[in-house]
PDB file of C-alpha atoms and ligand atoms in Angstrom:
ATOM      1  CA  MET C   1     -18.825 -21.095 -53.913  1.00 44.00           C
ATOM      2  CA  ALA C   2     -21.822 -19.117 -55.126  1.00 48.00           C
ATOM      3  CA  GLU C   3     -21.415 -20.171 -58.740  1.00 49.00           C
ATOM      4  CA  GLU C   4     -22.039 -23.804 -57.844  1.00 49.00           C
ATOM      5  CA  LEU C   5     -25.571 -22.958 -56.833  1.00 46.00           C
ATOM      6  CA  ARG C   6     -26.420 -21.915 -60.326  1.00 55.00           C
ATOM      7  CA  ILE C   7     -26.695 -25.528 -61.461  1.00 54.00           C
ATOM      8  CA  ARG C   8     -30.120 -26.685 -60.389  1.00 54.00           C
ATOM      9  CA  PRO C   9     -30.410 -30.308 -59.191  1.00 46.00           C
ATOM     10  CA  ASN C  10     -31.723 -31.384 -62.579  1.00 50.00           C
ATOM     11  CA  GLY C  11     -30.165 -28.495 -64.395  1.00 63.00           C
ATOM     12  CA  ASP C  12     -28.571 -28.824 -67.736  1.00 90.00           C
ATOM     13  CA  LEU C  13     -24.792 -28.491 -67.650  1.00 94.00           C
ATOM     14  CA  ALA C  14     -24.535 -27.268 -71.241  1.00 95.00           C
ATOM     15  CA  SER C  15     -26.957 -24.373 -70.601  1.00 94.00           C
ATOM     16  CA  ALA C  16     -25.239 -23.442 -67.350  1.00 94.00           C
ATOM     17  CA  LEU C  17     -21.840 -23.404 -69.068  1.00 96.00           C
ATOM     18  CA  ARG C  18     -23.138 -21.417 -72.037  1.00 96.00           C
ATOM     19  CA  ASP C  19     -24.733 -18.799 -69.751  1.00 95.00           C
ATOM     20  CA  TYR C  20     -21.608 -18.476 -67.641  1.00 96.00           C
ATOM     21  CA  LEU C  21     -19.326 -18.189 -70.674  1.00 97.00           C
ATOM     22  CA  THR C  22     -21.516 -15.505 -72.252  1.00 97.00           C
ATOM     23  CA  GLU C  23     -21.541 -13.377 -69.093  1.00 97.00           C
ATOM     24  CA  TRP C  24     -17.838 -13.925 -68.431  1.00 98.00           C
ATOM     25  CA  SER C  25     -16.866 -12.916 -71.964  1.00 98.00           C
ATOM     26  CA  GLU C  26     -18.951  -9.731 -71.805  1.00 98.00           C
ATOM     27  CA  ARG C  27     -17.491  -8.793 -68.443  1.00 97.00           C
ATOM     28  CA  SER C  28     -13.841  -9.660 -69.175  1.00 98.00           C
ATOM     29  CA  GLY C  29     -13.745  -8.505 -72.783  1.00 98.00           C
ATOM     30  CA  ILE C  30     -12.020 -11.789 -73.724  1.00 98.00           C
ATOM     31  CA  ALA C  31     -13.539 -13.650 -76.664  1.00 98.00           C
ATOM     32  CA  VAL C  32     -14.795 -17.188 -76.033  1.00 98.00           C
ATOM     33  CA  GLU C  33     -14.935 -19.813 -78.736  1.00 98.00           C
ATOM     34  CA  ILE C  34     -17.156 -22.730 -77.736  1.00 98.00           C
ATOM     35  CA  TRP C  35     -15.992 -25.838 -79.580  1.00 98.00           C
ATOM     36  CA  ALA C  36     -18.353 -28.257 -77.867  1.00 97.00           C
ATOM     37  CA  LEU C  37     -20.764 -28.604 -74.963  1.00 96.00           C
ATOM     38  CA  PRO C  38     -22.295 -31.874 -73.716  1.00 94.00           C
ATOM     39  CA  VAL C  39     -25.254 -33.134 -75.730  1.00 91.00           C
ATOM     40  CA  THR C  40     -26.127 -35.903 -73.254  1.00 89.00           C
ATOM     41  CA  ALA C  41     -27.029 -35.700 -69.568  1.00 89.00           C
ATOM     42  CA  VAL C  42     -24.101 -35.582 -67.153  1.00 92.00           C
ATOM     43  CA  PRO C  43     -24.330 -36.819 -63.519  1.00 91.00           C
ATOM     44  CA  GLY C  44     -24.818 -33.909 -61.115  1.00 91.00           C
ATOM     45  CA  ARG C  45     -21.596 -34.608 -59.244  1.00 92.00           C
ATOM     46  CA  VAL C  46     -19.576 -34.538 -62.475  1.00 94.00           C
ATOM     47  CA  ALA C  47     -21.438 -31.428 -63.648  1.00 95.00           C
ATOM     48  CA  ARG C  48     -20.481 -29.558 -60.472  1.00 94.00           C
ATOM     49  CA  VAL C  49     -16.816 -30.551 -60.874  1.00 96.00           C
ATOM     50  CA  VAL C  50     -16.812 -29.295 -64.467  1.00 97.00           C
ATOM     51  CA  TYR C  51     -18.632 -26.053 -63.666  1.00 96.00           C
ATOM     52  CA  THR C  52     -16.450 -25.083 -60.701  1.00 96.00           C
ATOM     53  CA  THR C  53     -13.295 -25.987 -62.623  1.00 97.00           C
ATOM     54  CA  LEU C  54     -14.384 -23.849 -65.556  1.00 97.00           C
ATOM     55  CA  VAL C  55     -15.004 -20.915 -63.199  1.00 97.00           C
ATOM     56  CA  GLU C  56     -11.507 -21.205 -61.699  1.00 97.00           C
ATOM     57  CA  ALA C  57      -9.806 -21.757 -65.065  1.00 98.00           C
ATOM     58  CA  LEU C  58     -11.498 -18.643 -66.501  1.00 98.00           C
ATOM     59  CA  SER C  59     -10.631 -16.639 -63.404  1.00 98.00           C
ATOM     60  CA  ASN C  60      -6.985 -17.524 -64.030  1.00 98.00           C
ATOM     61  CA  VAL C  61      -7.306 -16.584 -67.701  1.00 98.00           C
ATOM     62  CA  GLU C  62      -8.753 -13.203 -66.732  1.00 98.00           C
ATOM     63  CA  ARG C  63      -6.285 -12.442 -63.942  1.00 97.00           C
ATOM     64  CA  HIS C  64      -3.032 -13.859 -65.270  1.00 97.00           C
ATOM     65  CA  SER C  65      -2.998 -14.588 -68.996  1.00 97.00           C
ATOM     66  CA  ARG C  66      -3.603 -11.353 -70.934  1.00 97.00           C
ATOM     67  CA  ALA C  67      -5.285 -13.639 -73.481  1.00 98.00           C
ATOM     68  CA  ARG C  68      -7.417 -12.333 -76.329  1.00 98.00           C
ATOM     69  CA  GLN C  69      -9.308 -15.534 -76.789  1.00 98.00           C
ATOM     70  CA  VAL C  70     -10.141 -18.680 -74.872  1.00 98.00           C
ATOM     71  CA  SER C  71     -11.509 -21.879 -76.397  1.00 98.00           C
ATOM     72  CA  VAL C  72     -13.705 -24.253 -74.428  1.00 98.00           C
ATOM     73  CA  ALA C  73     -14.680 -27.824 -75.249  1.00 98.00           C
ATOM     74  CA  VAL C  74     -16.680 -30.115 -72.981  1.00 97.00           C
ATOM     75  CA  THR C  75     -17.693 -33.472 -74.423  1.00 96.00           C
ATOM     76  CA  ALA C  76     -19.478 -36.328 -72.674  1.00 95.00           C
ATOM     77  CA  GLY C  77     -20.525 -39.789 -73.741  1.00 91.00           C
ATOM     78  CA  LYS C  78     -20.425 -43.440 -72.731  1.00 89.00           C
ATOM     79  CA  ALA C  79     -16.678 -43.331 -72.201  1.00 90.00           C
ATOM     80  CA  GLY C  80     -16.845 -40.392 -69.807  1.00 93.00           C
ATOM     81  CA  LEU C  81     -16.271 -36.676 -69.920  1.00 96.00           C
ATOM     82  CA  ARG C  82     -13.486 -34.449 -71.169  1.00 97.00           C
ATOM     83  CA  MET C  83     -13.076 -30.707 -70.826  1.00 98.00           C
ATOM     84  CA  THR C  84     -10.440 -28.379 -72.206  1.00 98.00           C
ATOM     85  CA  VAL C  85      -9.972 -24.669 -71.583  1.00 98.00           C
ATOM     86  CA  SER C  86      -7.288 -23.221 -73.796  1.00 98.00           C
ATOM     87  CA  ASP C  87      -6.121 -19.597 -73.849  1.00 98.00           C
ATOM     88  CA  ASP C  88      -3.795 -17.739 -76.196  1.00 98.00           C
ATOM     89  CA  GLY C  89      -2.195 -15.701 -73.423  1.00 98.00           C
ATOM     90  CA  ALA C  90       1.211 -15.335 -71.819  1.00 98.00           C
ATOM     91  CA  GLY C  91       1.525 -18.873 -70.476  1.00 97.00           C
ATOM     92  CA  PHE C  92       3.652 -19.722 -67.458  1.00 96.00           C
ATOM     93  CA  ALA C  93       6.183 -22.264 -66.195  1.00 95.00           C
ATOM     94  CA  VAL C  94       3.878 -24.762 -64.448  1.00 93.00           C
ATOM     95  CA  ASP C  95       6.742 -26.469 -62.573  1.00 89.00           C
ATOM     96  CA  GLU C  96       7.936 -23.175 -61.136  1.00 89.00           C
ATOM     97  CA  VAL C  97       4.681 -22.204 -59.428  1.00 87.00           C
ATOM     98  CA  GLY C  98       5.303 -22.509 -55.704  1.00 76.00           C
ATOM     99  CA  PRO C  99       3.071 -24.928 -53.755  1.00 71.00           C
ATOM    100  CA  GLY C 100       1.754 -22.230 -51.402  1.00 74.00           C
ATOM    101  CA  SER C 101       0.859 -19.906 -54.253  1.00 76.00           C
ATOM    102  CA  ALA C 102      -1.151 -22.317 -56.383  1.00 82.00           C
ATOM    103  CA  ARG C 103      -4.357 -22.908 -54.466  1.00 91.00           C
ATOM    104  CA  GLY C 104      -6.527 -22.585 -57.549  1.00 94.00           C
ATOM    105  CA  LEU C 105      -4.544 -25.103 -59.585  1.00 95.00           C
ATOM    106  CA  ALA C 106      -4.399 -27.487 -56.615  1.00 94.00           C
ATOM    107  CA  ALA C 107      -8.160 -27.213 -56.074  1.00 95.00           C
ATOM    108  CA  MET C 108      -8.904 -27.942 -59.746  1.00 96.00           C
ATOM    109  CA  ARG C 109      -6.662 -31.020 -59.658  1.00 96.00           C
ATOM    110  CA  ALA C 110      -8.155 -32.195 -56.357  1.00 96.00           C
ATOM    111  CA  ARG C 111     -11.738 -31.854 -57.621  1.00 96.00           C
ATOM    112  CA  PHE C 112     -11.054 -34.063 -60.618  1.00 97.00           C
ATOM    113  CA  ALA C 113      -9.095 -36.578 -58.534  1.00 97.00           C
ATOM    114  CA  GLU C 114     -11.976 -36.854 -56.040  1.00 96.00           C
ATOM    115  CA  ALA C 115     -14.323 -37.636 -58.914  1.00 95.00           C
ATOM    116  CA  GLY C 116     -11.992 -40.419 -60.076  1.00 96.00           C
ATOM    117  CA  GLY C 117     -10.598 -38.345 -62.908  1.00 97.00           C
ATOM    118  CA  MET C 118      -7.499 -36.362 -63.697  1.00 98.00           C
ATOM    119  CA  LEU C 119      -6.684 -32.772 -64.542  1.00 97.00           C
ATOM    120  CA  THR C 120      -3.535 -31.673 -66.321  1.00 97.00           C
ATOM    121  CA  ILE C 121      -2.184 -28.220 -67.077  1.00 97.00           C
ATOM    122  CA  ASN C 122      -0.038 -27.574 -70.095  1.00 97.00           C
ATOM    123  CA  SER C 123       1.486 -24.163 -70.536  1.00 97.00           C
ATOM    124  CA  VAL C 124       4.220 -22.720 -72.672  1.00 94.00           C
ATOM    125  CA  PRO C 125       5.610 -19.325 -71.668  1.00 92.00           C
ATOM    126  CA  GLY C 126       4.570 -17.083 -74.543  1.00 94.00           C
ATOM    127  CA  GLY C 127       2.367 -19.811 -76.005  1.00 95.00           C
ATOM    128  CA  GLY C 128      -0.768 -19.953 -73.880  1.00 98.00           C
ATOM    129  CA  THR C 129      -2.223 -22.390 -71.379  1.00 98.00           C
ATOM    130  CA  THR C 130      -4.431 -25.449 -71.749  1.00 98.00           C
ATOM    131  CA  VAL C 131      -6.253 -27.063 -68.843  1.00 98.00           C
ATOM    132  CA  THR C 132      -7.556 -30.566 -69.613  1.00 98.00           C
ATOM    133  CA  GLY C 133      -9.769 -32.625 -67.313  1.00 98.00           C
ATOM    134  CA  VAL C 134     -10.939 -36.187 -67.933  1.00 98.00           C
ATOM    135  CA  ILE C 135     -13.375 -38.334 -65.959  1.00 97.00           C
ATOM    136  CA  ARG C 136     -13.914 -41.859 -67.272  1.00 93.00           C
ATOM    137  CA  ALA C 137     -17.325 -43.402 -66.849  1.00 87.00           C
ATOM    138  CA  ARG C 138     -17.444 -46.273 -64.369  1.00 76.00           C
TER     139      ARG C 138
HETATM  140  N1  ATP E   1      -4.200 -19.221 -67.721  1.00 88.85           N
HETATM  141  C1  ATP E   1      -3.070 -18.767 -67.139  1.00 88.85           C
HETATM  142  N2  ATP E   1      -2.231 -17.944 -67.819  1.00 88.85           N
HETATM  143  C2  ATP E   1      -1.084 -17.490 -67.255  1.00 88.85           C
HETATM  144  N3  ATP E   1      -0.679 -17.805 -66.007  1.00 88.85           N
HETATM  145  C3  ATP E   1      -1.471 -18.609 -65.276  1.00 88.85           C
HETATM  146  C4  ATP E   1      -2.705 -19.129 -65.791  1.00 88.85           C
HETATM  147  N4  ATP E   1      -3.256 -19.921 -64.841  1.00 88.85           N
HETATM  148  C5  ATP E   1      -2.426 -19.877 -63.800  1.00 88.85           C
HETATM  149  N5  ATP E   1      -1.360 -19.096 -64.024  1.00 88.85           N
HETATM  150  C6  ATP E   1      -0.209 -18.867 -63.127  1.00 88.85           C
HETATM  151  O1  ATP E   1      -0.218 -19.880 -62.137  1.00 88.85           O
HETATM  152  C7  ATP E   1      -0.302 -19.293 -60.848  1.00 88.85           C
HETATM  153  C8  ATP E   1      -1.087 -20.204 -59.939  1.00 88.85           C
HETATM  154  O2  ATP E   1      -2.469 -20.218 -60.289  1.00 88.85           O
HETATM  155  P1  ATP E   1      -3.535 -20.497 -59.140  1.00 88.85           P
HETATM  156  O3  ATP E   1      -4.882 -20.478 -59.736  1.00 88.85           O
HETATM  157  O4  ATP E   1      -3.123 -21.761 -58.457  1.00 88.85           O
HETATM  158  O5  ATP E   1      -3.305 -19.304 -58.126  1.00 88.85           O
HETATM  159  P2  ATP E   1      -3.783 -17.791 -58.236  1.00 88.85           P
HETATM  160  O6  ATP E   1      -4.752 -17.618 -59.356  1.00 88.85           O
HETATM  161  O7  ATP E   1      -2.552 -16.944 -58.260  1.00 88.85           O
HETATM  162  O8  ATP E   1      -4.494 -17.573 -56.851  1.00 88.85           O
HETATM  163  P3  ATP E   1      -5.865 -18.253 -56.375  1.00 88.85           P
HETATM  164  O9  ATP E   1      -5.470 -19.101 -55.196  1.00 88.85           O
HETATM  165  O10 ATP E   1      -6.748 -17.097 -56.044  1.00 88.85           O
HETATM  166  O11 ATP E   1      -6.409 -19.091 -57.510  1.00 88.85           O
HETATM  167  C9  ATP E   1      -0.891 -17.930 -61.081  1.00 88.85           C
HETATM  168  O12 ATP E   1      -0.521 -17.027 -60.060  1.00 88.85           O
HETATM  169  C10 ATP E   1      -0.290 -17.540 -62.404  1.00 88.85           C
HETATM  170  O13 ATP E   1       1.027 -17.075 -62.254  1.00 88.85           O
HETATM  171 MG1   MG E   2      -6.378 -18.964 -59.598  1.00 88.85          MG
END
């Protein structure tokens, strides 16, 4: 995944996310509201999970949601890290997405699980979609 390479070994996750969000918003025409980005250093492995998940979540927003706005919050501290990506688009019935047709969702969940965390997707048809990922510090 080419996007992963954009985080340098000692790169700063907040800057990488901000740059990506700015470019994505300009290209997609969908407004981004940044609620929070990490103010402390995040381990590289966790940073890569967050960055690649954000890329996939935004790709879904662009391709499927018809959203006008997406809100992003990534916070990190002693307790761990939390990210949310929330759009105001069409939403979908999460339980009705067939297993074969949900590679992106499966990959996002798997990435968080491998890092000892958990990713959940909440969506209401007509009421938008929120992707939430949590990784507790060990
Ligand atoms: N933010 C969203 N808004 C509306 N529908 C969504 C959103 N995210 C996912 N979906 C729905 O869930 C389905 C599964 O998403 P998933 O990312 O797993 O697959 P995909 O985007 O169709 O294909 P890919 O494997 O390329 O990611 C999508 O096809 C779409 O119907
Ligand atoms: Mg997808």
